[in-house]
Coordinates of C-alpha atoms and ligand atoms in Angstrom, one line a residue:
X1 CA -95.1 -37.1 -25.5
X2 CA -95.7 -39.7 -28.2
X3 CA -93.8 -39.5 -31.7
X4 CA -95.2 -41.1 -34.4
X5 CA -92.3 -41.2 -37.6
X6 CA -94.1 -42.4 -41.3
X7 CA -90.7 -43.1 -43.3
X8 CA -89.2 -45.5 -45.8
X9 CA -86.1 -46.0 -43.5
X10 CA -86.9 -47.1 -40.1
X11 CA -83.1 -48.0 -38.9
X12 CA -82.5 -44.5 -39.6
X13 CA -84.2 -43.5 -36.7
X14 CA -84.0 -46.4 -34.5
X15 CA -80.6 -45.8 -34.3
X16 CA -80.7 -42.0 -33.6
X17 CA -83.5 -41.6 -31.9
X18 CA -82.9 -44.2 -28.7
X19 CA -79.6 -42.8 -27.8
X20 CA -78.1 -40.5 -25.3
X21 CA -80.9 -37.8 -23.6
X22 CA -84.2 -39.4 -25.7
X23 CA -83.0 -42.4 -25.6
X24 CA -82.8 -42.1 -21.3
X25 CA -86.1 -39.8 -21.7
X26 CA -88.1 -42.5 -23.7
X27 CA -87.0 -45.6 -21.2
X28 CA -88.4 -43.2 -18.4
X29 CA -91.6 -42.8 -20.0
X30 CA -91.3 -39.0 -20.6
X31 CA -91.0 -39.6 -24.6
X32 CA -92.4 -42.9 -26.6
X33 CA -91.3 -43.1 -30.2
X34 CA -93.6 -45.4 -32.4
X35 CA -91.8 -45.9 -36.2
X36 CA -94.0 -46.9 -38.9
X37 CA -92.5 -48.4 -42.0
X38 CA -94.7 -46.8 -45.2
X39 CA -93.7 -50.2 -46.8
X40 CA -95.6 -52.5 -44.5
X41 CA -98.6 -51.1 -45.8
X42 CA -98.8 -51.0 -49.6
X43 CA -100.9 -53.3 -51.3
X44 CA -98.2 -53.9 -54.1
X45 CA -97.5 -57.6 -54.0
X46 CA -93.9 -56.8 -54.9
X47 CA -93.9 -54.2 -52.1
X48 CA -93.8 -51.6 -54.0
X49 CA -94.4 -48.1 -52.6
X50 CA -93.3 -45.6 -55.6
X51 CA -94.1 -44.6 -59.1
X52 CA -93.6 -41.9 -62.1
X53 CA -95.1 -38.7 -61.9
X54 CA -97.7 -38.2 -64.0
X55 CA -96.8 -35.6 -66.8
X56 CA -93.4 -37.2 -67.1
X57 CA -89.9 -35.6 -65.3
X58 CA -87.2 -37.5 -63.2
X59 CA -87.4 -39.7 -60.5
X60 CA -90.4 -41.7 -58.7
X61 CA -92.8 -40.5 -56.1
X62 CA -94.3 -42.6 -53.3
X63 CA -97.9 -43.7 -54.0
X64 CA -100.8 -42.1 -52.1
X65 CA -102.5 -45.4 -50.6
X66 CA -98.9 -46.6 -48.3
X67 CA -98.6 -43.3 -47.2
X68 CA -102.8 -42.8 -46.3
X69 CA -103.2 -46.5 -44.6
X70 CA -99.8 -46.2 -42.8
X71 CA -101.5 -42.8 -41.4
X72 CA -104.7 -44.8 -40.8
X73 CA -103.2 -47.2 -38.5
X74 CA -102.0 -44.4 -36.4
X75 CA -106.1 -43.6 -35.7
X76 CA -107.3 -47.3 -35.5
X77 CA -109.2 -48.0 -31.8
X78 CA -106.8 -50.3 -29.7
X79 CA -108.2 -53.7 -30.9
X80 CA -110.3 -55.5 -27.8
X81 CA -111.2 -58.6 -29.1
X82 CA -108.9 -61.4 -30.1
X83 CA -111.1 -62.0 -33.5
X84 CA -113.0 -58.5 -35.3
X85 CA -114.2 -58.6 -38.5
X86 CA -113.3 -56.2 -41.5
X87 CA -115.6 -54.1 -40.4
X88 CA -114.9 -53.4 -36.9
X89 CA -111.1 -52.5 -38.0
X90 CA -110.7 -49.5 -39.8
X91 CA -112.5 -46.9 -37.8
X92 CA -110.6 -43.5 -37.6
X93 CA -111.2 -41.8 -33.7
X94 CA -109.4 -38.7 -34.4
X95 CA -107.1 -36.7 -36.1
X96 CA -103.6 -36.0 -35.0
X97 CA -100.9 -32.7 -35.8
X98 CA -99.0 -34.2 -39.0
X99 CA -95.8 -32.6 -40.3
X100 CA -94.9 -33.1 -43.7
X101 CA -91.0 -32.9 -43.6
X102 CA -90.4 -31.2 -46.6
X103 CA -88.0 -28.2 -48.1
X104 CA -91.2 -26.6 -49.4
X105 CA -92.4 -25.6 -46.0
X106 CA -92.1 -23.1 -43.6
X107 CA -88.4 -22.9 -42.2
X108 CA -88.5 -24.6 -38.6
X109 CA -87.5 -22.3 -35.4
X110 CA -87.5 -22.2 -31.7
X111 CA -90.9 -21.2 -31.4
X112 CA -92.5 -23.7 -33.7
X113 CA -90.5 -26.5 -31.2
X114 CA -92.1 -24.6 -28.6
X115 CA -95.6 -25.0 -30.5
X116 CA -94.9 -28.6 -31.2
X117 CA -94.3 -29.4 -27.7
X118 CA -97.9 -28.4 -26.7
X119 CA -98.5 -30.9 -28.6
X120 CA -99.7 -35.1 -26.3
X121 CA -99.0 -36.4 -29.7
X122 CA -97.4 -35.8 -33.2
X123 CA -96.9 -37.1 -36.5
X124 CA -93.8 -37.0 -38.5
X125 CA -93.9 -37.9 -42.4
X126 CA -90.7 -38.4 -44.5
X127 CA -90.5 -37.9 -47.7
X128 CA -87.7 -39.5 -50.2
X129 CA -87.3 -39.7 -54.1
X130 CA -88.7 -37.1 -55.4
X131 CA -92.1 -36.6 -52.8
X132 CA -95.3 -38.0 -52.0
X133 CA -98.5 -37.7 -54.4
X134 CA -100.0 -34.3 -53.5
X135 CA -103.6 -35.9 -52.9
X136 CA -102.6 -37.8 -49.6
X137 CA -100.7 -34.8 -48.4
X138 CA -103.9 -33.0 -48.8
X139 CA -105.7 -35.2 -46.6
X140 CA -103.7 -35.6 -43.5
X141 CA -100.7 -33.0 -43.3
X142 CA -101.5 -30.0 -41.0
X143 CA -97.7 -28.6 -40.9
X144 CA -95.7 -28.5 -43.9
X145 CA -92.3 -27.8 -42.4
X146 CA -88.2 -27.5 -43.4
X147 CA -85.1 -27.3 -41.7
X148 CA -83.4 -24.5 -43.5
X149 CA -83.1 -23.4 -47.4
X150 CA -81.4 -26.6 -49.2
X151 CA -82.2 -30.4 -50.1
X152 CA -81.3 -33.2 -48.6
X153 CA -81.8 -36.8 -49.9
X154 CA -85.2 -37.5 -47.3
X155 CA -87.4 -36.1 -44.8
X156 CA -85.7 -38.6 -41.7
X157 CA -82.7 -36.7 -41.5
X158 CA -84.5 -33.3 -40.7
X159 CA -87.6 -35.0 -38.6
X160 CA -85.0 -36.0 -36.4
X161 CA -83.6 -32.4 -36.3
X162 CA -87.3 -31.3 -35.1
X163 CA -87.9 -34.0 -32.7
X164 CA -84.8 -33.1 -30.9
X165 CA -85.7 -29.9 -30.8
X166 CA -89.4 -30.4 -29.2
X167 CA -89.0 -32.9 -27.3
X168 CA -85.8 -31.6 -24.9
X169 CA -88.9 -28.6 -24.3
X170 CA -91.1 -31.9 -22.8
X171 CA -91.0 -31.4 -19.1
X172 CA -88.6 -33.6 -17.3
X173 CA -86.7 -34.8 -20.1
X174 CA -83.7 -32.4 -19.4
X175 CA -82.5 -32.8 -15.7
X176 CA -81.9 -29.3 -14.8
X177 CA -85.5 -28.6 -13.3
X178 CA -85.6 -25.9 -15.0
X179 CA -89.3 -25.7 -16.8
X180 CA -89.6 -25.2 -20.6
X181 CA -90.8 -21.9 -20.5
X182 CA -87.5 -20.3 -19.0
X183 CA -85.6 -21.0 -22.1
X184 CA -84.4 -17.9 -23.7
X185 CA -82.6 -19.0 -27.2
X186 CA -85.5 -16.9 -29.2
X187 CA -83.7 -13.7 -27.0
X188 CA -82.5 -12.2 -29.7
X189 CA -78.5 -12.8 -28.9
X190 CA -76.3 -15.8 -29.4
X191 CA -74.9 -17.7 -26.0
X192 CA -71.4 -15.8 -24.9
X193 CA -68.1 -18.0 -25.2
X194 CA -67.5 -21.0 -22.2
X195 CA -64.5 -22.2 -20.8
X196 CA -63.7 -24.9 -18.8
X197 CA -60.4 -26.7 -17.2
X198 CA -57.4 -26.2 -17.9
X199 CA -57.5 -22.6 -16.9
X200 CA -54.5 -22.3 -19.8
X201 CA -54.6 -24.2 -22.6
X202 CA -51.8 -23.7 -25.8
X203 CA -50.9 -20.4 -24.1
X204 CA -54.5 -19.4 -24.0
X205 CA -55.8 -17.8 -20.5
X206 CA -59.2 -18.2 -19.6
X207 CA -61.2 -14.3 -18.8
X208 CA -59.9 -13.5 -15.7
X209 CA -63.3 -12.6 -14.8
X210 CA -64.7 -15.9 -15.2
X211 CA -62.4 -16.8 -11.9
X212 CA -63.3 -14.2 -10.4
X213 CA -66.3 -15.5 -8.2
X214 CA -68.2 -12.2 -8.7
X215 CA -71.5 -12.8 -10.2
X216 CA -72.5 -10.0 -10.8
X217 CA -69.5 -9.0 -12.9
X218 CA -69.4 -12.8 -14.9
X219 CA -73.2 -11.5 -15.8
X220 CA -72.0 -8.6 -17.4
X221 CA -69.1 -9.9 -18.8
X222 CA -71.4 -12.6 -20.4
X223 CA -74.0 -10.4 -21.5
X224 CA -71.1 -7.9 -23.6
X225 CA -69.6 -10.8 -24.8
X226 CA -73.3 -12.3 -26.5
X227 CA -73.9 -8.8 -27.9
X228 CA -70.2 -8.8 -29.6
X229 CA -70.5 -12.4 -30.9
X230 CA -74.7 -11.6 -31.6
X231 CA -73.2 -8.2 -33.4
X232 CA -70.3 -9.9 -36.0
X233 CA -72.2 -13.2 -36.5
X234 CA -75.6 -12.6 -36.9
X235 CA -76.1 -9.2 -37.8
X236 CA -79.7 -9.8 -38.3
X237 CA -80.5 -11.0 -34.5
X238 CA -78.6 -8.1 -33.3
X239 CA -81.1 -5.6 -35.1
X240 CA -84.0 -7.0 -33.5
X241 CA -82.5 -7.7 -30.0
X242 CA -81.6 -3.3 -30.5
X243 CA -85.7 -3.2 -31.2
X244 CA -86.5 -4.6 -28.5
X245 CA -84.4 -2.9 -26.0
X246 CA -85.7 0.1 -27.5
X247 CA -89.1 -0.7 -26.9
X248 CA -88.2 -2.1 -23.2
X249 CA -86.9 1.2 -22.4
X250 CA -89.6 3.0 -23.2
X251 CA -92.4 0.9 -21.7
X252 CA -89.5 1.4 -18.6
X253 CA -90.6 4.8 -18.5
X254 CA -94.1 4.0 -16.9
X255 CA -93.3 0.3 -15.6
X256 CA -95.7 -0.5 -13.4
X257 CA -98.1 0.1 -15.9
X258 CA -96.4 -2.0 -18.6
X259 CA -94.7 -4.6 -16.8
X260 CA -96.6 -7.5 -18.5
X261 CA -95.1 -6.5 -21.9
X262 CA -91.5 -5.6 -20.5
X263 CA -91.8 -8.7 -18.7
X264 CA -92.6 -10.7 -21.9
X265 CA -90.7 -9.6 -24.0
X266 CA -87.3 -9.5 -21.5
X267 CA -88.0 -13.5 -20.9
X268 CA -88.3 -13.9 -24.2
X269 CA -92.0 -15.7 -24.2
X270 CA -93.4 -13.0 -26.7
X271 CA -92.9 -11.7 -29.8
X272 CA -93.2 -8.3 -31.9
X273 CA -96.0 -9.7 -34.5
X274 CA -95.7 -6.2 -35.7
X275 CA -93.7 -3.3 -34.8
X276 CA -93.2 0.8 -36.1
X277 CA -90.5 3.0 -34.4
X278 CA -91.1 2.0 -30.7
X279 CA -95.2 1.1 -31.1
X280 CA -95.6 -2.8 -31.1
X281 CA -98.2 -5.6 -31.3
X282 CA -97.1 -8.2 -29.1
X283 CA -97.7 -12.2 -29.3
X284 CA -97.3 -14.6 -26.1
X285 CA -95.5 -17.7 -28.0
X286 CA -97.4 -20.3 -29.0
X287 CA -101.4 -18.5 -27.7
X288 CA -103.8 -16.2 -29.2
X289 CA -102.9 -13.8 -26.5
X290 CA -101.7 -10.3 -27.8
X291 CA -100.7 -7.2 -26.1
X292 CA -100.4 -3.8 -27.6
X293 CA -98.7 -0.4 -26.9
X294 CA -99.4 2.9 -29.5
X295 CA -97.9 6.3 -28.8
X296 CA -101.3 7.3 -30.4
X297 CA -104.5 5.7 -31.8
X298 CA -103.5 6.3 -35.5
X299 CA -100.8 4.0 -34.3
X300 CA -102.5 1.5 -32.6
X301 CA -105.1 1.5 -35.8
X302 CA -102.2 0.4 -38.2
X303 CA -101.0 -2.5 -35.9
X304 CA -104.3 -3.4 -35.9
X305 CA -104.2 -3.2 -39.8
X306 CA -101.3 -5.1 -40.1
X307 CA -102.7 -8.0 -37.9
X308 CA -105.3 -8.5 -41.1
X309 CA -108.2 -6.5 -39.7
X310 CA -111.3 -7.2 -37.4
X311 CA -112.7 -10.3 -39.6
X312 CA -109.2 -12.2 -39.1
X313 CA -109.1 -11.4 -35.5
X314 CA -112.7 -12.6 -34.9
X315 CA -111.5 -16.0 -36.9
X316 CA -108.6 -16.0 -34.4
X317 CA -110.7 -16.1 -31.0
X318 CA -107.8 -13.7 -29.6
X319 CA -107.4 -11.8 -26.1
X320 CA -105.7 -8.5 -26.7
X321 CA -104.4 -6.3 -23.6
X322 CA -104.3 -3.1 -23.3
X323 CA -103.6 -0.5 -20.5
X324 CA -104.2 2.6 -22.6
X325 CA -108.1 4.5 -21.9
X326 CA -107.7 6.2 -26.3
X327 CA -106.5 3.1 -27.2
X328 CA -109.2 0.6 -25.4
X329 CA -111.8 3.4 -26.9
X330 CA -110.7 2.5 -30.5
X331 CA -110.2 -1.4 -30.4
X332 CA -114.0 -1.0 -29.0
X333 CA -115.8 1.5 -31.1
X334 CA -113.4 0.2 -34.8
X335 CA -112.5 -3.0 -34.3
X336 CA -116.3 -4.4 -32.1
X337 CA -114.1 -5.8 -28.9
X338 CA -115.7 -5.9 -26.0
X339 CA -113.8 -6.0 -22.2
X340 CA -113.6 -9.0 -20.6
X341 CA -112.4 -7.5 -17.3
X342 CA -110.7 -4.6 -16.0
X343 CA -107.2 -5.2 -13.5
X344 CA -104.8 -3.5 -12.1
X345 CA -101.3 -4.8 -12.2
X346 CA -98.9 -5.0 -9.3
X347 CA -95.1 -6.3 -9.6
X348 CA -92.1 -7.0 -7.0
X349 CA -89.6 -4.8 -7.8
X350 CA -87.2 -4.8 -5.2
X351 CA -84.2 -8.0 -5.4
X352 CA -84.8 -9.0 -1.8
X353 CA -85.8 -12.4 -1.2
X354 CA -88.7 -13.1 0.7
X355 CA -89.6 -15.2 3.5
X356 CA -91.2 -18.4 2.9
X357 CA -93.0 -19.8 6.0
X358 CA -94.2 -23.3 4.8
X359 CA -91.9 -24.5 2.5
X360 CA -93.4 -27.6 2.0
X361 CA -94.3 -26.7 -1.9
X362 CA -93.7 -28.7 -5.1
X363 CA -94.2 -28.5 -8.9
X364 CA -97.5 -30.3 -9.7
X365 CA -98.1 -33.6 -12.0
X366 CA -100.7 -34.6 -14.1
X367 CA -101.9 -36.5 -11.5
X368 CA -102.8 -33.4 -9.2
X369 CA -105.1 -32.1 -12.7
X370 CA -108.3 -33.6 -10.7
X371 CA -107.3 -31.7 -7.5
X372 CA -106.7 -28.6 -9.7
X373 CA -109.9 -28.9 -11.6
X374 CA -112.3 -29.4 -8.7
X375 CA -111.3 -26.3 -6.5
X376 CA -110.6 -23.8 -9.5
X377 CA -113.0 -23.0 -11.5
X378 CA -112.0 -19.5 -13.0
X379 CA -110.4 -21.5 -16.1
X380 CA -110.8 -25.0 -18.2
X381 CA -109.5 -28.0 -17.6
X382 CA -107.5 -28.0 -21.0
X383 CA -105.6 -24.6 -19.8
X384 CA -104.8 -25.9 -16.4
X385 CA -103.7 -29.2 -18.1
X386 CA -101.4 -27.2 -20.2
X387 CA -100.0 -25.2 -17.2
X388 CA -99.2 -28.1 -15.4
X389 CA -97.0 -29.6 -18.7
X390 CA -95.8 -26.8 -18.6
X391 CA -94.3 -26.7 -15.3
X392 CA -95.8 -23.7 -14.2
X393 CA -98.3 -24.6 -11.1
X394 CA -97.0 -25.2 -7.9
X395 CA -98.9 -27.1 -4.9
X396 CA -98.3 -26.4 -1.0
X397 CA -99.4 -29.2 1.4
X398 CA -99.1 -28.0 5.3
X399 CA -95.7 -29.2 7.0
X400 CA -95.8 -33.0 7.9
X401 CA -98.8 -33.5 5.4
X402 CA -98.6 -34.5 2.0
X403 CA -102.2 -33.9 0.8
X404 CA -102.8 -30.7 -1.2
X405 CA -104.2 -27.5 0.4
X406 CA -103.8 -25.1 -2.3
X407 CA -101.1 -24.0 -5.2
X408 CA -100.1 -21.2 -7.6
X409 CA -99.3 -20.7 -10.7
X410 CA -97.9 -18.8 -13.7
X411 CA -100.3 -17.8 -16.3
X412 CA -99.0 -18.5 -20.1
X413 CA -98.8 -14.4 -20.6
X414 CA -96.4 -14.6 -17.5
X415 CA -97.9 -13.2 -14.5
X416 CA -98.8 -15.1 -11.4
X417 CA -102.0 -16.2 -10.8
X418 CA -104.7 -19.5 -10.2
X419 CA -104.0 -18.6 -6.1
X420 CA -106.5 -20.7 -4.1
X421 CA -106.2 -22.1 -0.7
X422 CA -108.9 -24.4 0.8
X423 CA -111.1 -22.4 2.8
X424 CA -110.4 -24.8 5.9
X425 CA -106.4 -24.0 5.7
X426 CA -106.7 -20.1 5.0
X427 CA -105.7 -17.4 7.6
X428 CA -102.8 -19.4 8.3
X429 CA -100.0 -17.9 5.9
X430 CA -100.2 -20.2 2.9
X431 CA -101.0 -18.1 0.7
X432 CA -98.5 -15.9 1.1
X433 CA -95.9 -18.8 1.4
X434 CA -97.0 -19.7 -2.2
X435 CA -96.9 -16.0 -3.5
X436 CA -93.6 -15.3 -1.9
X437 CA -92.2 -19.1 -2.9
X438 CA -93.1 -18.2 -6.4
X439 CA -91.6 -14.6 -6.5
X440 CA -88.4 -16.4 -5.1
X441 CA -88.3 -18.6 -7.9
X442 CA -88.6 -15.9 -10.5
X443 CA -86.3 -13.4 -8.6
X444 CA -83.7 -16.2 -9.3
X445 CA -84.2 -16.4 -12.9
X446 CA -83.6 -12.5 -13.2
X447 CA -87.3 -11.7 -13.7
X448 CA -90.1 -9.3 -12.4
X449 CA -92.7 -11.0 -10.5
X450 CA -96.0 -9.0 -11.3
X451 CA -100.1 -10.2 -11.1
X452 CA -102.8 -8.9 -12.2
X453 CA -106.0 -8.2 -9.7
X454 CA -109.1 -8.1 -11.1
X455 CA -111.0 -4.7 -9.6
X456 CA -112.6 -5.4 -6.5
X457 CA -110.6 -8.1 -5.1
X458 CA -109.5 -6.6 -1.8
X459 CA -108.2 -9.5 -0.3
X460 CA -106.1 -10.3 -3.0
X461 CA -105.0 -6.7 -3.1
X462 CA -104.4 -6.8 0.8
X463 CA -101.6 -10.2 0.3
X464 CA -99.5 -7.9 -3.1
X465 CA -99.3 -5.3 -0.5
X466 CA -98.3 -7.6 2.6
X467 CA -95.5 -9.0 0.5
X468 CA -94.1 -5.8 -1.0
X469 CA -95.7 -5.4 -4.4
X470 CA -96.4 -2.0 -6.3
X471 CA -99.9 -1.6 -7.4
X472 CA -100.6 0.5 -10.9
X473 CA -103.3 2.9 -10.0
X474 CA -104.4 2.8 -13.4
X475 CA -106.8 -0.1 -15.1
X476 CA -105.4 -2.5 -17.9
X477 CA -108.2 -4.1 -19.8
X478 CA -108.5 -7.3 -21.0
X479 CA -110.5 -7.5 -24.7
X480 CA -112.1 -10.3 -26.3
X481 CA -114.6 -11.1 -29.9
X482 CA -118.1 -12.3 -28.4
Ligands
LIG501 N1 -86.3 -32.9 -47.3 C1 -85.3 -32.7 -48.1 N2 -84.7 -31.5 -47.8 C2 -85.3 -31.0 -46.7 C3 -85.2 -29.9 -45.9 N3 -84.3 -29.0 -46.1 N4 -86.1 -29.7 -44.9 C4 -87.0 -30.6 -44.6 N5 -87.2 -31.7 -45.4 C5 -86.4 -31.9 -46.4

C-alpha cells in the first residue's frame, strides 16, 4: 500500500515513519511511503507558502496553489521521455482517497482504518497554522478526518496516528499470519490484563490460572476479566457489547437460520447501523452489504426508516439479507427491492476437527488474481482482488505439484464460498480438502463455519452434508435495487 504525506515538515515523518514494524514493512515492499514537502511547490520566490485570512483574525493559513500543485504531482503520468514540453507535463490520470487531517472531521476509529486499508493508495494532507484556504480543500479532500476532540499544533502528528493504524491491517506487514479481517478490537470489550516473567514480581503473583495450562479455563478467565475492565473503564463499550449479546442470543434461538448475522456480529466484522430492543439492521464493515432481523414488519419498516428511506438506499447500490418470508414481502412491495437469489444456509456446528486429505493448500497472492479470474466467473475481478488482500482465498495444488487446481474462499459477509475445482482434478477429494481445510481454520479462531447454497445446487449440497454441516430448511433471500 502506497502513502502519500502533503505536509510542511517532512523530517517529522521520516523519522517516525521508517522505524520499527513500517519501517521493516516498507524495506519489504508491503508499505511505500512517498513525503511531499508543500514548500517545494509554491511559486513564491521567497518560498513562501502562508498568508492572512481574509476578513482579518490570528494567525496565517497556507495558500491554495502549494497545497493544489503539490497534490497535482501526485497524479502526473510517470515521465517517459528524457525532454517533454509544458504541455505534455501536467496531465492528471486520476483521482486518489485524500484525507484532510484536521480536528474538524469525523473522529477516526477502527473501522475507518479498516476502510482505509481497502484502500492501493492514499493521500494524507497536514495542516499547520491556522489551516489551508477552504477552496483547495474543496477540490481534492474526500475524507475530512481527526484523531479525537482537541488541537494539536499540525496535522503530521495525527496522520501518523492513522497510518499506523491502517497500514498494521495491510496483509503481511504484521508477522503473525493472521489475516486482517480476524481482528476483533471493534468487539465491544477492552483486551483482559497480561502477564509475563517473573511469575512474582514486588510481592505480586501472577493468576494462578494463567499457569494453569488449561485453555479452556485461561479463556474464561480472560473473557470475565475484559468484561470487568470493559465495565469500570469504558462504561459506554460495555452497553453496547450487553446489546449485542442480547441480540446474539436471540438470533441463538433459531441459529441455523441466523447464523450469518450471529456469526458477524460475534467476529466483530459487522455492525448495528441501527438497532430497537433486540430488532437490528446490520452493516458488514467497510461494504454496502446489510442484513436485517424484525420481530415484526412494523419493525423491520422503521429500520428501514432510520437507514434514510428507499431513495438513499437506491443511491447506495446496497445488498440487504434477509431470511424472514413477512419481512422479504415488505422490503419488496414498500421499499421496490427485488431478489437476487434465494439460499439456504448450512453451518458446522460441532468443535471436531476435520480431516484434511491434501494438505497441500496456501493463502493466495496477487499473483494467482489471473488464475482466479479465468476459472471463476460468478464475481468481478475487483471483489476477488479484494479478497485476496484480504487474505481470505485459499489455493490447493495436488501433492508434489505446485500449479493451482482449485481454491476457496471467505466471502466479505463471512461465509465460505468461490469453491471451484478444475473439472480435470474433481472426484478426487479436493474439494472437500479445501472445505474441511477452511472450516479448520475458522474452528481455530473460535468461529462457526457456515455457506450459503444457492437452491438447486445438489452437488454442493451433497459436499455440506459429507463433511457434517446443518442445512436451514428454510430460504434466506438476497435483495438488491435494479
Ligand atoms: N490537527 C490539529 N489537531 C488535530 C486533531 N485532533 N486531529 C486531526 N488533526 C488535527
Amino acid at each position: 500500500m502506497k502513502f502519500h504525506i502533503l505536509t510542511l515538515f517532512p523530517e517529522m515523518l521520516e523519522h517516525g515513519l521508517h522505524q520499527s514494524i513500517l519501517g521493516k514493512a516498507a524495506a519489504k515492499g508491503k508499505l511505500s511511503f512517498h513525503i511531499v514537502n508543500i514548500r517545494d511547490y509554491t511559486q513564491d520566490k521567497h518560498g513562501k507558502v502562508d498568508d492572512y485570512p481574509y476578513g482579518g483574525g490570528a494567525g496565517m493559513l497556507i495558500q491554495a496553489q502549494p497545497v493544489y500543485d503539490a497534490y497535482q504531482s501526485l497524479l502526473r503520468k510517470p515521465e517517459k521521455k528524457m525532454c517533454i514540453t509544458a504541455t505534455e507535463t501536467a496531465e492528471p490520470v486520476k483521482k486518489l482517497r485524500t484525507i484532510y487531517v484536521t480536528p474538524q472531521g469525523r473522529t477516526f476509529t477502527q473501522d475507518m482504518a479498516r476502510e482505509f486499508a481497502r484502500e492501493e493508495e492514499l493521500v494524507f494532507l497536514c495542516g499547520h497554522y491556522e489551516g489551508i484556504d477552504e477552496r483547495v480543500l474543496e477540490e481534492i479532500v474526500t475524507d475530512h478526518v481527526s484523531i479525537g476532540d482537541y488541537v494539536l499544533t499540525g496535522g503530521e502528528l495525527p496522520a501518523m496516528v492513522m497510518i499506523d493504524a491502517i497500514a498494521r491491517l495491510v496483509p503481511g506487514v504484521l508477522h503473525n499470519g493472521e489475516s486482517a479481517e480476524t481482528e476483533t478490537f471493534h468487539n465491544h470489550l477492552l483486551e483482559y490484563p497480561q502477564y509475563s516473567r517473573p511469575e512474582v514480581w514486588h510481592d505480586k503473583q501472577v493468576p494462578e490460572v494463567l499457569l494453569s495450562g488449561n485453555h479452556k479455563r485461561i479463556e474464561t478467565w480472560r473473557l470475565e476479566q475484559s468484561m470487568v475492565r470493559t465495565r469500570e473503564r469504558r462504561p459506554d463499550l460495555y452497553l453496547q457489547y450487553q446489546t449485542k449479546q442480547k441480540i446474539i442470543h436471540t438470533l441463538a434461538k433459531q441459529k441455523r437460520k441466523y447464523i450469518h448475522m450471529m456469526e458477524q456480529l460475534a467476529r466483530g466484522m459487522a455492525h448495528m447501523v441501527y438497532q430497537k430492543d433486540v430488532n437490528v439492521l446490520l452493516q458488514v464493515e467497510g461494504s454496502r452489504s446489510y442484513a436485517i432481523y424484525a420481530e415484526s414488519p412494523a419493525a423491520a419498516g422503521m429500520l428501514m426508516e432510520s437507514l434514510g428511506g428507499a431513495g438513499m438506499l437506491q443511491q447506495e447500490r446496497f445488498s440487504l439479507v434477509t431470511c424472514q418470508e413477512t419481512i422479504r414481502e415488505l422490503l419488496q412491495d414498500q421499499y421496490g427491492l427485488k431478489v437476487k437469489n434465494v439460499c439456504y444456509q448450512a453451518c458446522y456446528t460441532r468443535k471436531e476437527m476435520l480431516r484434511v486429505s491434501c494438505r497441500n493448500i496456501r493463502r493466495l497472492t496477487e499473483s494467482d488474481l489471473p488464475y482466479i479470474v479465468s476459472h471463476y466467473q460468478d464475481r468481478d475481478e475487483a471483489y476477488l482482488q479484494q479478497r485476496i488482500r484480504a487474505g481470505a482465498l485459499f489455493g490447493i495444488c495436488k501433492d508434489g505439484e505446485e500449479q493451482l487446481s482449485g481454491f476457496i474462499g471467505l466471502h466479505e459477509e463471512g461465509d465460505m464460498g468461490m469453491l471451484y475445482v478444475e473439472s480435470k482434478h474433481r472426484r478426487q477429494g479436493l474439494a472437500a480438502s479445501l472445505e474441511s481445510w477452511l472450516i479448520n481454520d475458522q474452528l481455530k479462531r473460535g468461529e462457526i463455519p457456515y455457506c450459503q447454497i444457492e437452491e438447486g445446487n445438489d452437488a454442493v449440497v451433497g459436499l455440506q452434508k459429507k463433511l457434517g454441516l446443518y442445512l436451514c430448511q428454510e430460504p434466506m433471500w438476497k435483495l438488491f435495487f435494479g
